[in-house]
């Protein structure tokens, strides 16, 4: 594994790899790596000859300075975790990626204004800006993203279409702790007890599937009432949506593929998750 910190060096190394006809799988991350990231890396390794992992805490996608400051960072630990499973780690400084103030302005036909977009203004413009820049530097054959960030995945697919990028987006299922909590870098900010409480949200949503109703109102009523009992969790949103349009549905029969997206805070930590209904 080699660690690269500059765009110039990255391009030089990748040029050599590509001129040998090798395919590149790319896993963009913000570090604080966990088993969810490892599952993306394994998938990338199984489908490409070379795997590039980026570690970059992108300031543009944080709407609160405090959240950016507290985001977990441990490059040394991350490098130890991936030294035998990736070929290149690209870990640039902020100045390297944004030497001047970025001016990109993306819109995704409304996909970016619901759920996370409504709660975190500017978040997806920040995500699209960094992902597009990273794609331009790495020019991968395939790029790997987790389904936990379900809305992000839909937006990145749109980004690829809009910018006529050649990269194939590969999505990978949510990886969970044994108690059901979706793996997230932010879990590192939680105590054992809080992680346990947070995992109960997943339990409740799963239970709502067993209600055997197609009425989204009935599912919502159940989930809202049950999550309300979980101190100190504060539900931001729980929305049952059409997988393609990300628009909320009234009945599970209203779309072919239906997922629930949820966001909540526990103390200062904000977590998201997704659960497939059908
Ligand atoms: O999902 C993430 O970790 C980030 O949003 C991403 C895609 C690496 C962009 O900063």
GROMACS .gro file of C-alpha atoms and ligand atoms in nm:
model
  288
    1UNK     CA    1   0.000   0.000   0.000
    2UNK     CA    2   0.126   0.349  -0.078
    3UNK     CA    3   0.011   0.670   0.087
    4UNK     CA    4  -0.024   0.969  -0.147
    5UNK     CA    5  -0.100   1.322  -0.033
    6UNK     CA    6  -0.082   1.527  -0.354
    7UNK     CA    7  -0.293   1.530  -0.669
    8UNK     CA    8   0.019   1.547  -0.885
    9UNK     CA    9   0.168   1.229  -0.737
   10UNK     CA   10  -0.169   1.052  -0.751
   11UNK     CA   11  -0.210   1.130  -1.121
   12UNK     CA   12   0.148   1.021  -1.194
   13UNK     CA   13   0.105   0.683  -1.018
   14UNK     CA   14  -0.239   0.621  -1.171
   15UNK     CA   15  -0.115   0.703  -1.521
   16UNK     CA   16   0.143   0.426  -1.488
   17UNK     CA   17  -0.121   0.181  -1.361
   18UNK     CA   18  -0.367   0.268  -1.638
   19UNK     CA   19  -0.105   0.245  -1.911
   20UNK     CA   20  -0.060  -0.117  -1.798
   21UNK     CA   21  -0.429  -0.169  -1.874
   22UNK     CA   22  -0.532  -0.223  -1.512
   23UNK     CA   23  -0.883  -0.144  -1.386
   24UNK     CA   24  -0.931   0.085  -1.088
   25UNK     CA   25  -1.189   0.048  -0.812
   26UNK     CA   26  -1.233   0.359  -0.599
   27UNK     CA   27  -1.365   0.381  -0.244
   28UNK     CA   28  -1.410   0.743  -0.128
   29UNK     CA   29  -1.430   0.786   0.250
   30UNK     CA   30  -1.392   1.042   0.524
   31UNK     CA   31  -1.180   0.802   0.731
   32UNK     CA   32  -1.259   0.666   1.079
   33UNK     CA   33  -1.284   0.338   0.892
   34UNK     CA   34  -1.504   0.049   1.003
   35UNK     CA   35  -1.634  -0.284   0.874
   36UNK     CA   36  -1.876  -0.103   0.643
   37UNK     CA   37  -1.581   0.051   0.459
   38UNK     CA   38  -1.400  -0.284   0.457
   39UNK     CA   39  -1.700  -0.440   0.282
   40UNK     CA   40  -1.674  -0.172   0.009
   41UNK     CA   41  -1.300  -0.234  -0.023
   42UNK     CA   42  -1.353  -0.612  -0.051
   43UNK     CA   43  -1.613  -0.561  -0.322
   44UNK     CA   44  -1.380  -0.320  -0.506
   45UNK     CA   45  -1.094  -0.571  -0.479
   46UNK     CA   46  -1.307  -0.852  -0.619
   47UNK     CA   47  -1.400  -0.646  -0.928
   48UNK     CA   48  -1.083  -0.446  -1.009
   49UNK     CA   49  -0.709  -0.496  -1.034
   50UNK     CA   50  -0.618  -0.189  -0.828
   51UNK     CA   51  -0.805  -0.037  -0.534
   52UNK     CA   52  -0.773   0.333  -0.443
   53UNK     CA   53  -0.913   0.454  -0.112
   54UNK     CA   54  -0.948   0.824  -0.038
   55UNK     CA   55  -0.955   0.960   0.315
   56UNK     CA   56  -1.065   1.321   0.323
   57UNK     CA   57  -1.293   1.491   0.573
   58UNK     CA   58  -1.469   1.724   0.333
   59UNK     CA   59  -1.547   2.053   0.508
   60UNK     CA   60  -1.802   2.151   0.241
   61UNK     CA   61  -2.052   1.885   0.343
   62UNK     CA   62  -2.075   1.992   0.708
   63UNK     CA   63  -2.337   2.254   0.779
   64UNK     CA   64  -2.223   2.298   1.141
   65UNK     CA   65  -1.860   2.393   1.226
   66UNK     CA   66  -1.892   2.199   1.551
   67UNK     CA   67  -1.987   1.879   1.367
   68UNK     CA   68  -1.683   1.916   1.137
   69UNK     CA   69  -1.453   1.973   1.432
   70UNK     CA   70  -1.582   1.669   1.623
   71UNK     CA   71  -1.580   1.433   1.324
   72UNK     CA   72  -1.352   1.140   1.423
   73UNK     CA   73  -1.008   1.139   1.260
   74UNK     CA   74  -0.728   0.884   1.307
   75UNK     CA   75  -0.521   0.845   0.991
   76UNK     CA   76  -0.264   0.613   1.151
   77UNK     CA   77  -0.530   0.370   1.269
   78UNK     CA   78  -0.704   0.386   0.930
   79UNK     CA   79  -0.381   0.308   0.747
   80UNK     CA   80  -0.313   0.007   0.970
   81UNK     CA   81  -0.664  -0.121   0.900
   82UNK     CA   82  -0.627  -0.111   0.521
   83UNK     CA   83  -0.254  -0.167   0.464
   84UNK     CA   84  -0.309  -0.519   0.331
   85UNK     CA   85  -0.630  -0.461   0.138
   86UNK     CA   86  -0.588  -0.145  -0.071
   87UNK     CA   87  -0.315  -0.044  -0.316
   88UNK     CA   88  -0.328   0.334  -0.282
   89UNK     CA   89  -0.453   0.558  -0.003
   90UNK     CA   90  -0.509   0.916  -0.115
   91UNK     CA   91  -0.520   1.138   0.195
   92UNK     CA   92  -0.480   1.500   0.088
   93UNK     CA   93  -0.493   1.815   0.301
   94UNK     CA   94  -0.789   2.052   0.257
   95UNK     CA   95  -0.564   2.306   0.083
   96UNK     CA   96  -0.467   2.046  -0.178
   97UNK     CA   97  -0.828   1.986  -0.283
   98UNK     CA   98  -0.962   2.337  -0.230
   99UNK     CA   99  -0.673   2.580  -0.290
  100UNK     CA  100  -0.937   2.844  -0.359
  101UNK     CA  101  -1.298   2.870  -0.247
  102UNK     CA  102  -1.502   2.620  -0.452
  103UNK     CA  103  -1.783   2.765  -0.665
  104UNK     CA  104  -1.957   2.452  -0.796
  105UNK     CA  105  -2.333   2.472  -0.780
  106UNK     CA  106  -2.519   2.148  -0.843
  107UNK     CA  107  -2.886   2.070  -0.854
  108UNK     CA  108  -3.040   1.728  -0.884
  109UNK     CA  109  -3.402   1.792  -0.970
  110UNK     CA  110  -3.519   1.797  -0.610
  111UNK     CA  111  -3.340   1.479  -0.495
  112UNK     CA  112  -3.113   1.705  -0.291
  113UNK     CA  113  -3.381   1.905  -0.111
  114UNK     CA  114  -3.560   1.630   0.085
  115UNK     CA  115  -3.448   1.438   0.397
  116UNK     CA  116  -3.075   1.513   0.456
  117UNK     CA  117  -3.096   1.805   0.213
  118UNK     CA  118  -3.380   1.963   0.411
  119UNK     CA  119  -3.206   1.913   0.745
  120UNK     CA  120  -2.854   2.004   0.630
  121UNK     CA  121  -2.863   2.288   0.375
  122UNK     CA  122  -2.576   2.273   0.127
  123UNK     CA  123  -2.478   1.921   0.233
  124UNK     CA  124  -2.526   1.757  -0.105
  125UNK     CA  125  -2.365   2.040  -0.298
  126UNK     CA  126  -2.061   1.973  -0.078
  127UNK     CA  127  -2.079   1.598  -0.140
  128UNK     CA  128  -2.120   1.641  -0.517
  129UNK     CA  129  -1.832   1.891  -0.531
  130UNK     CA  130  -1.584   1.659  -0.361
  131UNK     CA  131  -1.701   1.341  -0.534
  132UNK     CA  132  -1.678   1.504  -0.879
  133UNK     CA  133  -1.327   1.635  -0.803
  134UNK     CA  134  -1.213   1.296  -0.670
  135UNK     CA  135  -1.358   1.120  -0.976
  136UNK     CA  136  -1.166   1.363  -1.198
  137UNK     CA  137  -0.838   1.293  -1.017
  138UNK     CA  138  -0.877   0.915  -0.992
  139UNK     CA  139  -1.082   0.842  -1.306
  140UNK     CA  140  -1.186   0.504  -1.172
  141UNK     CA  141  -1.364   0.230  -1.364
  142UNK     CA  142  -1.592   0.169  -1.066
  143UNK     CA  143  -1.669   0.358  -0.744
  144UNK     CA  144  -1.821   0.202  -0.433
  145UNK     CA  145  -2.075   0.357  -0.196
  146UNK     CA  146  -2.277   0.219   0.095
  147UNK     CA  147  -2.656   0.206   0.084
  148UNK     CA  148  -2.673   0.349   0.437
  149UNK     CA  149  -2.626   0.693   0.277
  150UNK     CA  150  -2.917   0.614   0.050
  151UNK     CA  151  -2.991   0.967  -0.065
  152UNK     CA  152  -2.621   1.032  -0.128
  153UNK     CA  153  -2.611   0.726  -0.351
  154UNK     CA  154  -2.907   0.850  -0.558
  155UNK     CA  155  -2.745   1.192  -0.592
  156UNK     CA  156  -2.409   1.048  -0.695
  157UNK     CA  157  -2.581   0.840  -0.964
  158UNK     CA  158  -2.740   1.164  -1.089
  159UNK     CA  159  -2.405   1.343  -1.073
  160UNK     CA  160  -2.249   1.074  -1.291
  161UNK     CA  161  -2.533   1.107  -1.542
  162UNK     CA  162  -2.525   1.487  -1.547
  163UNK     CA  163  -2.148   1.508  -1.587
  164UNK     CA  164  -2.141   1.219  -1.837
  165UNK     CA  165  -1.880   1.048  -1.624
  166UNK     CA  166  -1.767   0.701  -1.733
  167UNK     CA  167  -1.748   0.559  -1.380
  168UNK     CA  168  -1.982   0.277  -1.282
  169UNK     CA  169  -2.140   0.331  -0.940
  170UNK     CA  170  -2.162   0.016  -0.730
  171UNK     CA  171  -2.381   0.015  -0.419
  172UNK     CA  172  -2.319  -0.213  -0.123
  173UNK     CA  173  -2.561  -0.314   0.155
  174UNK     CA  174  -2.560  -0.163   0.504
  175UNK     CA  175  -2.325  -0.344   0.743
  176UNK     CA  176  -2.454  -0.363   1.100
  177UNK     CA  177  -2.316  -0.419   1.448
  178UNK     CA  178  -2.444  -0.743   1.610
  179UNK     CA  179  -2.717  -0.536   1.786
  180UNK     CA  180  -2.840  -0.402   1.449
  181UNK     CA  181  -2.687  -0.053   1.463
  182UNK     CA  182  -2.570   0.050   1.117
  183UNK     CA  183  -2.191   0.088   1.107
  184UNK     CA  184  -2.092   0.453   1.088
  185UNK     CA  185  -1.779   0.653   1.162
  186UNK     CA  186  -1.994   0.861   1.395
  187UNK     CA  187  -2.060   0.554   1.616
  188UNK     CA  188  -1.710   0.615   1.756
  189UNK     CA  189  -1.850   0.927   1.922
  190UNK     CA  190  -2.104   0.721   2.122
  191UNK     CA  191  -2.070   0.542   2.455
  192UNK     CA  192  -2.154   0.170   2.467
  193UNK     CA  193  -2.488   0.252   2.633
  194UNK     CA  194  -2.581   0.511   2.369
  195UNK     CA  195  -2.490   0.272   2.087
  196UNK     CA  196  -2.727   0.023   2.243
  197UNK     CA  197  -3.012   0.275   2.258
  198UNK     CA  198  -2.942   0.390   1.901
  199UNK     CA  199  -2.966   0.029   1.780
  200UNK     CA  200  -3.324   0.015   1.906
  201UNK     CA  201  -3.437   0.250   1.628
  202UNK     CA  202  -3.346  -0.019   1.376
  203UNK     CA  203  -3.531  -0.274   1.590
  204UNK     CA  204  -3.846  -0.059   1.590
  205UNK     CA  205  -3.844  -0.002   1.214
  206UNK     CA  206  -3.792  -0.372   1.156
  207UNK     CA  207  -4.080  -0.449   1.391
  208UNK     CA  208  -4.303  -0.209   1.195
  209UNK     CA  209  -4.258  -0.437   0.895
  210UNK     CA  210  -4.424  -0.714   1.095
  211UNK     CA  211  -4.740  -0.501   1.142
  212UNK     CA  212  -4.841  -0.651   0.810
  213UNK     CA  213  -4.995  -0.326   0.685
  214UNK     CA  214  -4.930  -0.141   0.361
  215UNK     CA  215  -5.051   0.186   0.515
  216UNK     CA  216  -4.759   0.423   0.561
  217UNK     CA  217  -4.963   0.624   0.812
  218UNK     CA  218  -4.999   0.315   1.034
  219UNK     CA  219  -4.627   0.238   1.004
  220UNK     CA  220  -4.539   0.601   1.078
  221UNK     CA  221  -4.770   0.614   1.383
  222UNK     CA  222  -4.605   0.301   1.523
  223UNK     CA  223  -4.247   0.414   1.459
  224UNK     CA  224  -4.298   0.771   1.586
  225UNK     CA  225  -4.468   0.648   1.907
  226UNK     CA  226  -4.203   0.384   1.979
  227UNK     CA  227  -3.901   0.604   1.902
  228UNK     CA  228  -4.047   0.877   2.124
  229UNK     CA  229  -4.002   0.641   2.422
  230UNK     CA  230  -3.627   0.616   2.355
  231UNK     CA  231  -3.459   0.880   2.569
  232UNK     CA  232  -3.238   1.069   2.466
  233UNK     CA  233  -3.311   1.001   2.098
  234UNK     CA  234  -3.464   1.280   1.892
  235UNK     CA  235  -3.609   1.176   1.560
  236UNK     CA  236  -3.525   1.414   1.276
  237UNK     CA  237  -3.718   1.228   1.006
  238UNK     CA  238  -3.855   0.885   0.928
  239UNK     CA  239  -3.974   0.868   0.568
  240UNK     CA  240  -4.094   0.581   0.357
  241UNK     CA  241  -3.999   0.654  -0.003
  242UNK     CA  242  -3.996   0.525  -0.357
  243UNK     CA  243  -3.640   0.401  -0.408
  244UNK     CA  244  -3.609   0.572  -0.748
  245UNK     CA  245  -3.773   0.913  -0.699
  246UNK     CA  246  -3.704   0.945  -0.324
  247UNK     CA  247  -4.061   1.078  -0.296
  248UNK     CA  248  -4.261   0.965   0.005
  249UNK     CA  249  -4.538   0.715  -0.058
  250UNK     CA  250  -4.875   0.673   0.115
  251UNK     CA  251  -4.887   0.299   0.069
  252UNK     CA  252  -4.622   0.030   0.026
  253UNK     CA  253  -4.816  -0.062  -0.289
  254UNK     CA  254  -4.739   0.278  -0.449
  255UNK     CA  255  -4.393   0.181  -0.580
  256UNK     CA  256  -4.202  -0.129  -0.688
  257UNK     CA  257  -3.912  -0.071  -0.448
  258UNK     CA  258  -3.977   0.100  -0.117
  259UNK     CA  259  -3.726   0.193   0.151
  260UNK     CA  260  -3.745   0.376   0.482
  261UNK     CA  261  -3.486   0.642   0.557
  262UNK     CA  262  -3.434   0.764   0.911
  263UNK     CA  263  -3.223   1.030   1.079
  264UNK     CA  264  -3.199   1.097   1.450
  265UNK     CA  265  -2.974   1.251   1.707
  266UNK     CA  266  -2.857   1.087   2.024
  267UNK     CA  267  -2.695   1.351   2.241
  268UNK     CA  268  -2.481   1.553   2.002
  269UNK     CA  269  -2.440   1.274   1.749
  270UNK     CA  270  -2.654   1.254   1.435
  271UNK     CA  271  -2.704   0.912   1.275
  272UNK     CA  272  -2.882   0.795   0.961
  273UNK     CA  273  -2.999   0.454   0.846
  274UNK     CA  274  -3.206   0.290   0.574
  275UNK     CA  275  -3.421  -0.020   0.580
  276UNK     CA  276  -3.568  -0.188   0.274
  277UNK     CA  277  -3.943  -0.256   0.288
  278UNK     CA  278  -3.974  -0.420  -0.050
  279LIG     O1  279  -2.000   0.894   0.244
  279LIG     C1  280  -1.896   0.959   0.273
  279LIG     O2  281  -1.810   0.914   0.349
  279LIG     C2  282  -1.876   1.096   0.212
  279LIG     O3  283  -1.996   1.163   0.198
  279LIG     C3  284  -1.799   1.092   0.079
  279LIG     C4  285  -1.876   1.017  -0.028
  279LIG     C5  286  -1.664   1.026   0.099
  279LIG     C6  287  -1.776   1.234   0.029
  279LIG     O4  288  -1.703   1.310   0.119
   0.00000   0.00000   0.00000
